[in-house]
Short mmCIF file of C-alpha atoms in Angstrom, two decimals:
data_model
loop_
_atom_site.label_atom_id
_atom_site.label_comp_id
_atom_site.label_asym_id
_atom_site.label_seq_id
_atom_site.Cartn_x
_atom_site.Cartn_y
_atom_site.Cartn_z
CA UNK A 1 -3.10 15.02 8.34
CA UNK A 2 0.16 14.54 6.22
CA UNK A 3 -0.80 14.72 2.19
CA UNK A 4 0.76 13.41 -0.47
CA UNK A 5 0.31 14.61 -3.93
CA UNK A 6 1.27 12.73 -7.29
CA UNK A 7 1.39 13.74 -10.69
CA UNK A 8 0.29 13.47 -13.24
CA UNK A 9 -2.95 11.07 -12.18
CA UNK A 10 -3.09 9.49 -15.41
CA UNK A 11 -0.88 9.35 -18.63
CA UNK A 12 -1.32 7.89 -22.35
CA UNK A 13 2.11 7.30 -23.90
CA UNK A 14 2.97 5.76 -27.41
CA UNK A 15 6.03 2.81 -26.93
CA UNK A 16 9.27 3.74 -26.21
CA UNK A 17 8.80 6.90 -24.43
CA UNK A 18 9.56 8.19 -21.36
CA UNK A 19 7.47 9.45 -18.83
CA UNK A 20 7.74 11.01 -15.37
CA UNK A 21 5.50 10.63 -11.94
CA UNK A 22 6.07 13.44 -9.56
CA UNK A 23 5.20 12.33 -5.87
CA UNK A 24 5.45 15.11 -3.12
CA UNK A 25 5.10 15.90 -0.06
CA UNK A 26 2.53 18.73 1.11
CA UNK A 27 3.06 19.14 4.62
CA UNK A 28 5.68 17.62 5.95
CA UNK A 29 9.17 16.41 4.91
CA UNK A 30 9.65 12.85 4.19
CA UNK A 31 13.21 11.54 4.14
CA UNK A 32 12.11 8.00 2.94
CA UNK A 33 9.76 7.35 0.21
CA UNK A 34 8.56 4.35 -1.54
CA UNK A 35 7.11 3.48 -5.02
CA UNK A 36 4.87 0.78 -5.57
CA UNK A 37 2.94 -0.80 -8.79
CA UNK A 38 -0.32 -2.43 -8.38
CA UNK A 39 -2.08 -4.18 -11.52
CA UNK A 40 -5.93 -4.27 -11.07
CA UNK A 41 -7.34 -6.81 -8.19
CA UNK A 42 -3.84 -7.39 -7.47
CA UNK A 43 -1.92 -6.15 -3.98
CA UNK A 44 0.23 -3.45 -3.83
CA UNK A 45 4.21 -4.74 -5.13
CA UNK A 46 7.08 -2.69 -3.86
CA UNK A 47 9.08 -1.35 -6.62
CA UNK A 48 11.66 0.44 -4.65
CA UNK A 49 12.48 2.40 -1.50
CA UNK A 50 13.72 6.21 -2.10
CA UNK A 51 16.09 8.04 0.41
CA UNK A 52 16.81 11.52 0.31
CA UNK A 53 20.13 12.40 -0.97
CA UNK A 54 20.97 9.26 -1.91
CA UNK A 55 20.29 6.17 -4.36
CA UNK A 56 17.31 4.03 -4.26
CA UNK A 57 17.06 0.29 -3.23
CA UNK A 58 15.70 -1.24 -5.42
CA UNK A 59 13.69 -4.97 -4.96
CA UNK A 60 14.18 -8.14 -6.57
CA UNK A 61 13.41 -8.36 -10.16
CA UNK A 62 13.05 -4.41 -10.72
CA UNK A 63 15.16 -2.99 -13.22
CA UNK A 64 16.89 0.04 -11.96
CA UNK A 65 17.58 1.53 -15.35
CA UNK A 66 14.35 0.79 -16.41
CA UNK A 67 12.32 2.91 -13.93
CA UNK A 68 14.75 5.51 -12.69
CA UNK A 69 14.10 6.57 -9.57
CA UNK A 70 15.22 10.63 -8.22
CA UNK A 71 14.94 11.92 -4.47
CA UNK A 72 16.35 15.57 -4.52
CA UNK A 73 14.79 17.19 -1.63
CA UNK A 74 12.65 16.05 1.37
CA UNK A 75 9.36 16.26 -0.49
CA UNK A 76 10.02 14.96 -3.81
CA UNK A 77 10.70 11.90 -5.56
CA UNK A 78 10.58 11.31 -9.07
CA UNK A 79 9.25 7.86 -10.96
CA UNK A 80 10.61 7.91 -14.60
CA UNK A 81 9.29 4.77 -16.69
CA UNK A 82 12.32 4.60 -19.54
CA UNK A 83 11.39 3.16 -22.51
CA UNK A 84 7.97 2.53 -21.75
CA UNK A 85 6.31 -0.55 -23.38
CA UNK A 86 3.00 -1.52 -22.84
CA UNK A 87 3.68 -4.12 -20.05
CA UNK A 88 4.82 -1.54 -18.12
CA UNK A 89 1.24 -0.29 -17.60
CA UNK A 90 -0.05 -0.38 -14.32
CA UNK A 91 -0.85 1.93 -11.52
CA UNK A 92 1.70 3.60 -10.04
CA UNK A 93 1.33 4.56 -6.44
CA UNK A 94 4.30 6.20 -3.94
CA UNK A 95 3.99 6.69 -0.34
CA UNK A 96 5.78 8.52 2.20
CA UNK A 97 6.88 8.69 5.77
CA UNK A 98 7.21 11.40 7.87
CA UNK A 99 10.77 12.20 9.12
CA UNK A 100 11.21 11.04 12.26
CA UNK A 101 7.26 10.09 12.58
CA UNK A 102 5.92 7.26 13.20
CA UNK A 103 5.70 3.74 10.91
CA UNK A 104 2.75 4.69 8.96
CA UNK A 105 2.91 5.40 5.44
CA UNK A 106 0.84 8.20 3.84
CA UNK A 107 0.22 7.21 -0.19
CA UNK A 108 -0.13 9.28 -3.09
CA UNK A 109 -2.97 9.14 -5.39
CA UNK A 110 -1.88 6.98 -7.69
CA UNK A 111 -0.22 7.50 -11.50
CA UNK A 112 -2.22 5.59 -14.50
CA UNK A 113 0.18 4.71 -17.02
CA UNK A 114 -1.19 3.24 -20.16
CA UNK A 115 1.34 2.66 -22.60
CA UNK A 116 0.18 2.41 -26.09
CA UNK B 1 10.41 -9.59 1.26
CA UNK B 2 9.03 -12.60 3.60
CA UNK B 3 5.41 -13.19 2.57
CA UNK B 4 2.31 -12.78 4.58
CA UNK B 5 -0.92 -14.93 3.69
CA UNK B 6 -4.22 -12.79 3.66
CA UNK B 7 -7.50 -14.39 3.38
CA UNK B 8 -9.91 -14.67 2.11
CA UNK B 9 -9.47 -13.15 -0.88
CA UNK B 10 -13.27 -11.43 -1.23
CA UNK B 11 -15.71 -11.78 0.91
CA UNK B 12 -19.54 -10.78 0.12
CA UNK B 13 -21.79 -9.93 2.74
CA UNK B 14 -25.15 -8.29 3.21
CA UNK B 15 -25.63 -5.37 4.71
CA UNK B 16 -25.44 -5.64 8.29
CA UNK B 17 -23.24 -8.63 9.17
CA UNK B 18 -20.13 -9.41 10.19
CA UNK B 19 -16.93 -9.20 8.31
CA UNK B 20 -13.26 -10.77 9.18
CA UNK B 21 -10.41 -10.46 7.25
CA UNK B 22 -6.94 -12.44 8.56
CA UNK B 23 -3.07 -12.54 7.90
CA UNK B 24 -0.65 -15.36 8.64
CA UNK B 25 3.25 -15.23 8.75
CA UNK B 26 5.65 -18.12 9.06
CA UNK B 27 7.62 -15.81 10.95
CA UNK B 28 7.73 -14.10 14.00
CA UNK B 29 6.43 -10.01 13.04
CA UNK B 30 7.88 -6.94 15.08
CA UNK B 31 4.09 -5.01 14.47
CA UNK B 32 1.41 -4.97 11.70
CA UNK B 33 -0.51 -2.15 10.02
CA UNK B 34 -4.04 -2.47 8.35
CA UNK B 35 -4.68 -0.28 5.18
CA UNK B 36 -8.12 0.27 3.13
CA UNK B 37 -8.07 0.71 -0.22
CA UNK B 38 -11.94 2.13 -1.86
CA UNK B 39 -12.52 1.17 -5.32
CA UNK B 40 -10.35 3.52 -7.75
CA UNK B 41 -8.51 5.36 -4.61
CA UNK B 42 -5.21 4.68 -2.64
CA UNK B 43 -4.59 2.82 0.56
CA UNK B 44 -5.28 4.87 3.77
CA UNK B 45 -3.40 3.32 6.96
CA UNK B 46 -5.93 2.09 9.71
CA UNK B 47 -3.94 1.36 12.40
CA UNK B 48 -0.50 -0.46 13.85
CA UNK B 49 -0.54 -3.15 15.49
CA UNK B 50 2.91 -4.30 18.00
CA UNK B 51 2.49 -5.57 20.89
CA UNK B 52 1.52 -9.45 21.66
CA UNK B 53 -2.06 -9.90 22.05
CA UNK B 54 -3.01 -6.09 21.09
CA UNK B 55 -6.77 -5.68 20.75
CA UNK B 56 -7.74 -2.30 19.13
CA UNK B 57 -10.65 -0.88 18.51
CA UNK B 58 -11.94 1.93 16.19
CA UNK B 59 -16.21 2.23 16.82
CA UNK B 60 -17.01 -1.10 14.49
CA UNK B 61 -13.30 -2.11 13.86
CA UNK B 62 -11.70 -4.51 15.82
CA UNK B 63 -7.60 -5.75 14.76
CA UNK B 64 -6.42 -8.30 16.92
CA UNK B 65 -2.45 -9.24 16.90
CA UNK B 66 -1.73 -12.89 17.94
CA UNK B 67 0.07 -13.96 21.61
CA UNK B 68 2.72 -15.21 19.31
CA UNK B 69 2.64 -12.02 16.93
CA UNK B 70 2.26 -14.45 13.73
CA UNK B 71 -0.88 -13.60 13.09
CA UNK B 72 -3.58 -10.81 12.91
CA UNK B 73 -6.92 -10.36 11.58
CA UNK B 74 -9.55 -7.12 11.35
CA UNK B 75 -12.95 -7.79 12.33
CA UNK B 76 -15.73 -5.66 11.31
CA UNK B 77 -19.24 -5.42 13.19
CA UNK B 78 -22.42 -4.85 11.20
CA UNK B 79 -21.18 -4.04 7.79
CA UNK B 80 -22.38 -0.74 5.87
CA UNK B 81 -21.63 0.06 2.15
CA UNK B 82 -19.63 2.66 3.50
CA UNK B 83 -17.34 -0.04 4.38
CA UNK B 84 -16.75 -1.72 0.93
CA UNK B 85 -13.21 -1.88 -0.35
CA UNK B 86 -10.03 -3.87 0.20
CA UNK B 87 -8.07 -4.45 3.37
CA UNK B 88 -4.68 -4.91 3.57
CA UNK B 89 -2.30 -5.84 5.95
CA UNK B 90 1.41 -4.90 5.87
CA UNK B 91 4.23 -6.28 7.56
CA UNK B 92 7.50 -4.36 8.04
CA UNK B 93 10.94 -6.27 7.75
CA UNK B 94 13.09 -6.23 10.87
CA UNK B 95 14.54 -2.81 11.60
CA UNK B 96 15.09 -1.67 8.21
CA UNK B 97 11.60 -0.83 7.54
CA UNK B 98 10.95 -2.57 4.18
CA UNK B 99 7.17 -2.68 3.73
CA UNK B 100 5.27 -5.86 2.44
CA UNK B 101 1.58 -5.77 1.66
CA UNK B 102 -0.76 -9.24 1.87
CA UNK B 103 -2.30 -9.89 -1.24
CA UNK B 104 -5.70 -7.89 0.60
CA UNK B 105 -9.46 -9.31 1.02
CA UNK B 106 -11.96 -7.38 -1.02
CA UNK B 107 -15.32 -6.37 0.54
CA UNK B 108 -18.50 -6.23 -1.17
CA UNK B 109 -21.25 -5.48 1.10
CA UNK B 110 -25.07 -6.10 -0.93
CA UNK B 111 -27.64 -3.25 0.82
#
């Protein structure tokens, strides 16, 4: 089955810094990703939608120069968390279709941030 | 994204009964995925759901998708621990494929 890797799993960062989640696909290309955040015993909020080669779209009420988001080739997208302040911690999870697959969306691991 | 109502929100059960899960929209859906989420790991997709009135079936799972494609719910026969975690539903927006999770129903099963 299609994999998707993300890294790294978890990260402990002081305020103010920036960090980085790597999310990639294995074994197959993925023209459309999608990052998510998910605080604990809460459902899974959509963040933003990442298409190859071009920008992301972004939802309501995410700041798109706060969490930059990169999608250089057909198996990675970047997360970078600018700034980072400890409200931003939460688990990070992408997901990813396959190109020209069907609707169902392979996820990622998952990304602990805990910002200090 | 439009919202879609999952309940209930946990649901404890013994070992060996029944287990239902359901999601409402106000608004019509073009198909509906399930997902599981175990404690500490990622969601895994179950299954998709798009035609009116769908019944599938994987060995004790059972998703149903309403005759007016509104609603949906995931039934599971004779719980096992193995089956403890959250379910989700998912709705997709129109043709532009922008995913929406319910808030999920956690399962606890008690052996």
């Amino acid at each position: 089955g299609a994999v998707v890797s993300q890294h790294p799993s978890w990260v402990i960062c002081k305020s103010g810094t920036s960090v980085k989640i790597e999310c990639r696909s294995l074994d197959f290309q993925a023209t459309t990703m999608f990052w998510y955040r998910q605080f604990p015993k809460q459902s899974l909020m959509l963040m933003a939608t990442s298409n190859e080669g071009s920008k992301a779209t972004y939802e309501q009420g995410v700041e798109k120069d706060k969490f930059l988001i990169n999608h250089a080739s057909l198996t990675l997208s970047t997360l970078t968390v600018t700034s980072a302040h400890p409200e931003d911690s939460s688990f990070y999870i992408c997901s990813a279709r396959v190109s020209g697959g069907a609707d169902e969306q392979f996820f990622g691991p998952g990304t602990r941030l805990t910002v200090l | 994204g439009q919202q879609v109502m999952q309940i209930p929100q946990y649901q404890h059960v013994q070992e060996g009964e029944d287990f239902t899960t359901y999601c409402n929209s106000s608004t019509t859906l073009s198909n509906i995925q399930w997902y599981k989420q175990r404690p500490g790991g990622h969601p895994v997709f179950l299954i998709q759901l798009v035609k009116s009135g769908e019944v599938k079936k994987q060995k004790r799972l059972t998703f149903q998708f309403g005759e007016a494609k509104k609603n949906s719910s995931l039934h599971i026969t004779a719980t096992q621990t193995t089956d403890v975690g959250t379910y989700f539903c998912l709705r997709l927006s129109g043709g532009s494929y922008i995913p929406t999770f319910g808030r999920g129903t956690s399962l606890i099963v008690h052996p």
